[in-house]
Amino acid sequence: MKKKTFSWRAFISLGLLLSFLVLLVSGVILYLAPAGRIANWTDWQILGLTKKEWQNQHTVFSLAFAILSIFHLFSINWKAFWSYLKSKTRGGLAKPAETISILLLFTVTAIGTWMPLPPFSTIVDVGDNLTDSWEQVENQPPVPHMERLTLRDISTRYAPAASPQELKTRLEDNGISVISVDQTLEDIAGENGRSAEKIFSMLGIEMPKASRQGGGRGQGKNR
């Protein structure tokens, strides 16, 4: 019985399919996800992954898809591929209406998205509205990206009456493990299976809630 050889063509084709599925799922989830400051503060998750972890999946599998696409191209005999490309190019020139139409459609899509113009801007606006729908005063951090502050930062800026060590003690009294006052709320939360919002509430610091307008929307909002 002849031993089957490893099929790189099948390997690459299956890899492209799986990468595409991950890109499709992660793309939809990121389109629907809340803003980063909300997701990080409340430990927002879907299917067991945080927004940052979904972003990492999307980035890595985008690269994998690109690499596999290149290998898929060169797994075909190059001369045969070049001959196929030339035949298709001639076929396209023989059908100028179809060729011009698709080039025009791509150009309009690119410019319409960049400017932005409807209906392309509508797609972006719907995504922005879905992102904004997660925002409520009660689940916003007092300061944008406060989860990145350390206990020392919080003591210095917002609770000068409490030393960093005292803040550390308050968390430990609530059963939270803290290695250092130079740990961020995000790190402490991750190590203890809590949200940064919950960790901050244990500190007992009274701060005015960030308003929706004052919470910071990022420079890419009205791009």
mmCIF file of C-alpha atoms in Angstrom:
data_model
loop_
_atom_site.group_PDB
_atom_site.id
_atom_site.type_symbol
_atom_site.label_atom_id
_atom_site.label_comp_id
_atom_site.label_asym_id
_atom_site.label_seq_id
_atom_site.Cartn_x
_atom_site.Cartn_y
_atom_site.Cartn_z
ATOM 1 C CA MET A 1 0.000 0.000 0.000
ATOM 2 C CA LYS A 2 1.435 3.330 -1.068
ATOM 3 C CA LYS A 3 2.007 5.732 1.795
ATOM 4 C CA LYS A 4 0.104 8.993 1.399
ATOM 5 C CA THR A 5 2.280 12.098 1.197
ATOM 6 C CA PHE A 6 1.489 15.251 3.105
ATOM 7 C CA SER A 7 -0.685 17.529 0.953
ATOM 8 C CA TRP A 8 0.405 21.135 1.356
ATOM 9 C CA ARG A 9 -2.375 22.234 -0.970
ATOM 10 C CA ALA A 10 -5.014 20.741 1.359
ATOM 11 C CA PHE A 11 -3.171 22.108 4.419
ATOM 12 C CA ILE A 12 -3.084 25.655 3.028
ATOM 13 C CA SER A 13 -6.654 25.547 1.741
ATOM 14 C CA LEU A 14 -8.009 24.398 5.104
ATOM 15 C CA GLY A 15 -5.881 27.012 6.861
ATOM 16 C CA LEU A 16 -7.354 29.737 4.662
ATOM 17 C CA LEU A 17 -10.883 28.549 5.433
ATOM 18 C CA LEU A 18 -10.320 28.459 9.195
ATOM 19 C CA SER A 19 -8.555 31.840 9.178
ATOM 20 C CA PHE A 20 -11.442 33.347 7.221
ATOM 21 C CA LEU A 21 -13.974 32.014 9.740
ATOM 22 C CA VAL A 22 -12.020 33.467 12.671
ATOM 23 C CA LEU A 23 -11.751 36.817 10.864
ATOM 24 C CA LEU A 24 -15.482 36.780 10.151
ATOM 25 C CA VAL A 25 -16.496 36.011 13.748
ATOM 26 C CA SER A 26 -13.965 38.363 15.371
ATOM 27 C CA GLY A 27 -14.847 41.128 12.906
ATOM 28 C CA VAL A 28 -18.554 40.933 13.764
ATOM 29 C CA ILE A 29 -17.823 40.829 17.506
ATOM 30 C CA LEU A 30 -15.496 43.832 17.344
ATOM 31 C CA TYR A 31 -18.095 45.711 15.280
ATOM 32 C CA LEU A 32 -20.628 45.179 18.080
ATOM 33 C CA ALA A 33 -18.250 45.561 21.035
ATOM 34 C CA PRO A 34 -18.267 48.522 23.448
ATOM 35 C CA ALA A 35 -15.542 51.156 23.461
ATOM 36 C CA GLY A 36 -12.227 50.068 24.912
ATOM 37 C CA ARG A 37 -12.532 52.149 28.067
ATOM 38 C CA ILE A 38 -15.885 50.518 28.850
ATOM 39 C CA ALA A 39 -14.789 47.010 27.887
ATOM 40 C CA ASN A 40 -11.600 47.209 29.955
ATOM 41 C CA TRP A 41 -13.280 48.807 32.969
ATOM 42 C CA THR A 42 -16.155 46.302 33.220
ATOM 43 C CA ASP A 43 -14.202 43.247 32.013
ATOM 44 C CA TRP A 44 -16.580 42.846 29.058
ATOM 45 C CA GLN A 45 -16.334 39.404 27.491
ATOM 46 C CA ILE A 46 -18.043 37.330 24.841
ATOM 47 C CA LEU A 47 -17.414 33.619 24.312
ATOM 48 C CA GLY A 48 -14.881 33.820 27.141
ATOM 49 C CA LEU A 49 -12.639 36.427 25.474
ATOM 50 C CA THR A 50 -12.235 40.113 26.297
ATOM 51 C CA LYS A 51 -12.292 42.798 23.624
ATOM 52 C CA LYS A 52 -8.494 43.022 23.680
ATOM 53 C CA GLU A 53 -8.216 39.263 23.233
ATOM 54 C CA TRP A 54 -10.629 39.388 20.278
ATOM 55 C CA GLN A 55 -8.523 42.176 18.775
ATOM 56 C CA ASN A 56 -5.429 39.989 19.177
ATOM 57 C CA GLN A 57 -7.202 37.070 17.486
ATOM 58 C CA HIS A 58 -8.278 39.300 14.610
ATOM 59 C CA THR A 59 -4.763 40.701 14.144
ATOM 60 C CA VAL A 60 -2.933 37.367 14.275
ATOM 61 C CA PHE A 61 -5.364 35.549 11.992
ATOM 62 C CA SER A 62 -5.280 38.458 9.533
ATOM 63 C CA LEU A 63 -1.533 37.926 9.301
ATOM 64 C CA ALA A 64 -2.007 34.155 9.039
ATOM 65 C CA PHE A 65 -4.551 34.641 6.246
ATOM 66 C CA ALA A 66 -2.134 36.889 4.347
ATOM 67 C CA ILE A 67 0.768 34.451 4.723
ATOM 68 C CA LEU A 68 -1.329 31.447 3.713
ATOM 69 C CA SER A 69 -2.650 33.390 0.716
ATOM 70 C CA ILE A 70 0.917 33.994 -0.465
ATOM 71 C CA PHE A 71 1.797 30.319 -0.008
ATOM 72 C CA HIS A 72 -1.407 29.349 -1.790
ATOM 73 C CA LEU A 73 -0.337 31.502 -4.717
ATOM 74 C CA PHE A 74 3.113 29.963 -4.951
ATOM 75 C CA SER A 75 1.889 26.408 -4.317
ATOM 76 C CA ILE A 76 0.514 26.557 -7.868
ATOM 77 C CA ASN A 77 3.022 26.215 -10.679
ATOM 78 C CA TRP A 78 4.115 29.772 -11.290
ATOM 79 C CA LYS A 79 4.130 29.467 -15.061
ATOM 80 C CA ALA A 80 0.636 28.017 -15.018
ATOM 81 C CA PHE A 81 -0.503 30.797 -12.715
ATOM 82 C CA TRP A 82 1.054 33.486 -14.898
ATOM 83 C CA SER A 83 -0.572 31.974 -17.972
ATOM 84 C CA TYR A 84 -3.908 31.895 -16.139
ATOM 85 C CA LEU A 85 -3.491 35.521 -15.050
ATOM 86 C CA LYS A 86 -2.737 36.669 -18.609
ATOM 87 C CA SER A 87 -5.727 34.787 -19.991
ATOM 88 C CA LYS A 88 -8.008 36.363 -17.400
ATOM 89 C CA THR A 89 -6.526 39.775 -18.097
ATOM 90 C CA ARG A 90 -7.220 39.382 -21.799
ATOM 91 C CA GLY A 91 -10.720 38.199 -20.914
ATOM 92 C CA GLY A 92 -11.220 41.294 -18.820
ATOM 93 C CA LEU A 93 -10.064 43.555 -21.644
ATOM 94 C CA ALA A 94 -12.470 41.759 -23.901
ATOM 95 C CA LYS A 95 -15.239 42.767 -21.477
ATOM 96 C CA PRO A 96 -14.506 46.450 -20.811
ATOM 97 C CA ALA A 97 -17.933 47.204 -19.299
ATOM 98 C CA GLU A 98 -17.481 44.645 -16.505
ATOM 99 C CA THR A 99 -13.856 45.656 -15.897
ATOM 100 C CA ILE A 100 -14.620 49.367 -15.707
ATOM 101 C CA SER A 101 -17.684 48.749 -13.516
ATOM 102 C CA ILE A 102 -15.803 46.802 -10.843
ATOM 103 C CA LEU A 103 -12.874 49.252 -10.832
ATOM 104 C CA LEU A 104 -15.324 52.144 -10.510
ATOM 105 C CA LEU A 105 -17.191 50.396 -7.684
ATOM 106 C CA PHE A 106 -13.968 49.804 -5.733
ATOM 107 C CA THR A 107 -12.881 53.415 -6.270
ATOM 108 C CA VAL A 108 -16.233 54.824 -5.134
ATOM 109 C CA THR A 109 -16.224 52.542 -2.073
ATOM 110 C CA ALA A 110 -12.715 53.607 -1.074
ATOM 111 C CA ILE A 111 -13.374 57.342 -1.531
ATOM 112 C CA GLY A 112 -16.849 57.172 0.017
ATOM 113 C CA THR A 113 -15.504 55.425 3.104
ATOM 114 C CA TRP A 114 -12.593 57.862 3.417
ATOM 115 C CA MET A 115 -14.558 61.117 3.072
ATOM 116 C CA PRO A 116 -17.044 59.742 4.548
ATOM 117 C CA LEU A 117 -20.184 59.688 2.409
ATOM 118 C CA PRO A 118 -23.439 57.701 2.546
ATOM 119 C CA PRO A 119 -24.096 54.827 2.388
ATOM 120 C CA PHE A 120 -20.576 53.930 3.548
ATOM 121 C CA SER A 121 -20.666 56.403 6.415
ATOM 122 C CA THR A 122 -23.941 54.800 7.507
ATOM 123 C CA ILE A 123 -22.187 51.484 8.077
ATOM 124 C CA VAL A 124 -19.592 53.252 10.219
ATOM 125 C CA ASP A 125 -22.260 55.233 12.081
ATOM 126 C CA VAL A 126 -24.251 52.098 12.871
ATOM 127 C CA GLY A 127 -21.112 50.560 14.373
ATOM 128 C CA ASP A 128 -20.464 53.724 16.388
ATOM 129 C CA ASN A 129 -24.049 53.752 17.643
ATOM 130 C CA LEU A 130 -23.798 50.116 18.689
ATOM 131 C CA THR A 131 -20.579 50.941 20.523
ATOM 132 C CA ASP A 132 -22.189 53.943 22.231
ATOM 133 C CA SER A 133 -25.213 51.873 23.254
ATOM 134 C CA TRP A 134 -23.048 50.057 25.808
ATOM 135 C CA GLU A 135 -22.201 53.303 27.564
ATOM 136 C CA GLN A 136 -24.055 54.144 30.740
ATOM 137 C CA VAL A 137 -22.983 56.566 33.435
ATOM 138 C CA GLU A 138 -22.830 53.795 36.023
ATOM 139 C CA ASN A 139 -20.427 51.595 34.034
ATOM 140 C CA GLN A 140 -17.997 54.280 32.895
ATOM 141 C CA PRO A 141 -14.665 54.756 34.665
ATOM 142 C CA PRO A 142 -14.359 57.992 36.663
ATOM 143 C CA VAL A 143 -11.396 58.842 34.426
ATOM 144 C CA PRO A 144 -10.860 57.454 30.906
ATOM 145 C CA HIS A 145 -8.673 54.329 31.024
ATOM 146 C CA MET A 146 -8.396 54.479 34.783
ATOM 147 C CA GLU A 147 -7.709 50.738 34.760
ATOM 148 C CA ARG A 148 -4.170 51.603 33.634
ATOM 149 C CA LEU A 149 -3.411 53.561 36.814
ATOM 150 C CA THR A 150 -1.444 52.014 39.651
ATOM 151 C CA LEU A 151 -2.375 52.240 43.323
ATOM 152 C CA ARG A 152 0.432 54.755 43.679
ATOM 153 C CA ASP A 153 -1.017 56.868 40.856
ATOM 154 C CA ILE A 154 -4.492 56.772 42.388
ATOM 155 C CA SER A 155 -3.196 57.757 45.813
ATOM 156 C CA THR A 156 -1.208 60.672 44.416
ATOM 157 C CA ARG A 157 -3.868 62.039 42.072
ATOM 158 C CA TYR A 158 -7.216 61.197 43.610
ATOM 159 C CA ALA A 159 -6.779 60.092 47.230
ATOM 160 C CA PRO A 160 -3.888 62.016 48.794
ATOM 161 C CA ALA A 161 -5.283 61.287 52.254
ATOM 162 C CA ALA A 162 -4.678 57.565 51.691
ATOM 163 C CA SER A 163 -1.181 56.266 51.107
ATOM 164 C CA PRO A 164 -0.523 53.663 48.379
ATOM 165 C CA GLN A 165 0.105 51.087 51.116
ATOM 166 C CA GLU A 166 -3.239 51.902 52.717
ATOM 167 C CA LEU A 167 -5.011 51.349 49.408
ATOM 168 C CA LYS A 168 -3.204 48.038 49.088
ATOM 169 C CA THR A 169 -4.362 47.061 52.574
ATOM 170 C CA ARG A 170 -7.987 47.927 51.739
ATOM 171 C CA LEU A 171 -7.906 45.522 48.820
ATOM 172 C CA GLU A 172 -6.248 42.788 50.855
ATOM 173 C CA ASP A 173 -8.929 43.189 53.523
ATOM 174 C CA ASN A 174 -11.444 42.366 50.774
ATOM 175 C CA GLY A 175 -9.602 39.196 49.892
ATOM 176 C CA ILE A 176 -7.745 40.670 46.922
ATOM 177 C CA SER A 177 -4.144 39.628 46.326
ATOM 178 C CA VAL A 178 -1.881 42.597 45.588
ATOM 179 C CA ILE A 179 1.819 42.132 44.910
ATOM 180 C CA SER A 180 2.853 45.765 44.703
ATOM 181 C CA VAL A 181 1.421 49.286 44.911
ATOM 182 C CA ASP A 182 2.865 49.761 41.422
ATOM 183 C CA GLN A 183 0.427 47.252 39.928
ATOM 184 C CA THR A 184 -2.315 48.696 37.757
ATOM 185 C CA LEU A 185 -5.983 48.134 38.525
ATOM 186 C CA GLU A 186 -6.151 46.087 35.324
ATOM 187 C CA ASP A 187 -3.350 43.774 36.456
ATOM 188 C CA ILE A 188 -4.807 43.356 39.939
ATOM 189 C CA ALA A 189 -8.231 42.638 38.463
ATOM 190 C CA GLY A 190 -6.866 40.064 36.027
ATOM 191 C CA GLU A 191 -4.934 38.209 38.721
ATOM 192 C CA ASN A 192 -7.982 38.053 40.987
ATOM 193 C CA GLY A 193 -10.646 37.288 38.416
ATOM 194 C CA ARG A 194 -12.466 40.592 38.943
ATOM 195 C CA SER A 195 -13.161 43.669 36.853
ATOM 196 C CA ALA A 196 -11.174 46.873 37.294
ATOM 197 C CA GLU A 197 -14.476 48.518 38.198
ATOM 198 C CA LYS A 198 -14.943 46.093 41.131
ATOM 199 C CA ILE A 199 -11.367 46.542 42.330
ATOM 200 C CA PHE A 200 -11.727 50.320 42.308
ATOM 201 C CA SER A 201 -14.991 50.161 44.251
ATOM 202 C CA MET A 202 -13.161 48.287 47.030
ATOM 203 C CA LEU A 203 -10.794 51.228 47.479
ATOM 204 C CA GLY A 204 -13.654 53.322 48.860
ATOM 205 C CA ILE A 205 -12.682 56.461 46.948
ATOM 206 C CA GLU A 206 -15.537 58.848 46.187
ATOM 207 C CA MET A 207 -15.192 60.372 42.744
ATOM 208 C CA PRO A 208 -17.760 61.993 40.445
ATOM 209 C CA LYS A 209 -18.887 59.704 37.655
ATOM 210 C CA ALA A 210 -17.556 60.594 34.213
ATOM 211 C CA SER A 211 -20.231 62.089 31.999
ATOM 212 C CA ARG A 212 -20.823 60.592 28.580
ATOM 213 C CA GLN A 213 -19.361 63.643 26.912
ATOM 214 C CA GLY A 214 -16.464 63.875 29.302
ATOM 215 C CA GLY A 215 -15.509 60.221 29.205
ATOM 216 C CA GLY A 216 -13.259 60.621 26.191
ATOM 217 C CA ARG A 217 -14.178 59.139 22.838
ATOM 218 C CA GLY A 218 -10.760 58.745 21.282
ATOM 219 C CA GLN A 219 -9.290 60.658 18.378
ATOM 220 C CA GLY A 220 -10.660 58.212 15.825
ATOM 221 C CA LYS A 221 -14.295 58.843 16.675
ATOM 222 C CA ASN A 222 -15.298 61.397 14.046
ATOM 223 C CA ARG A 223 -12.704 60.281 11.542
#
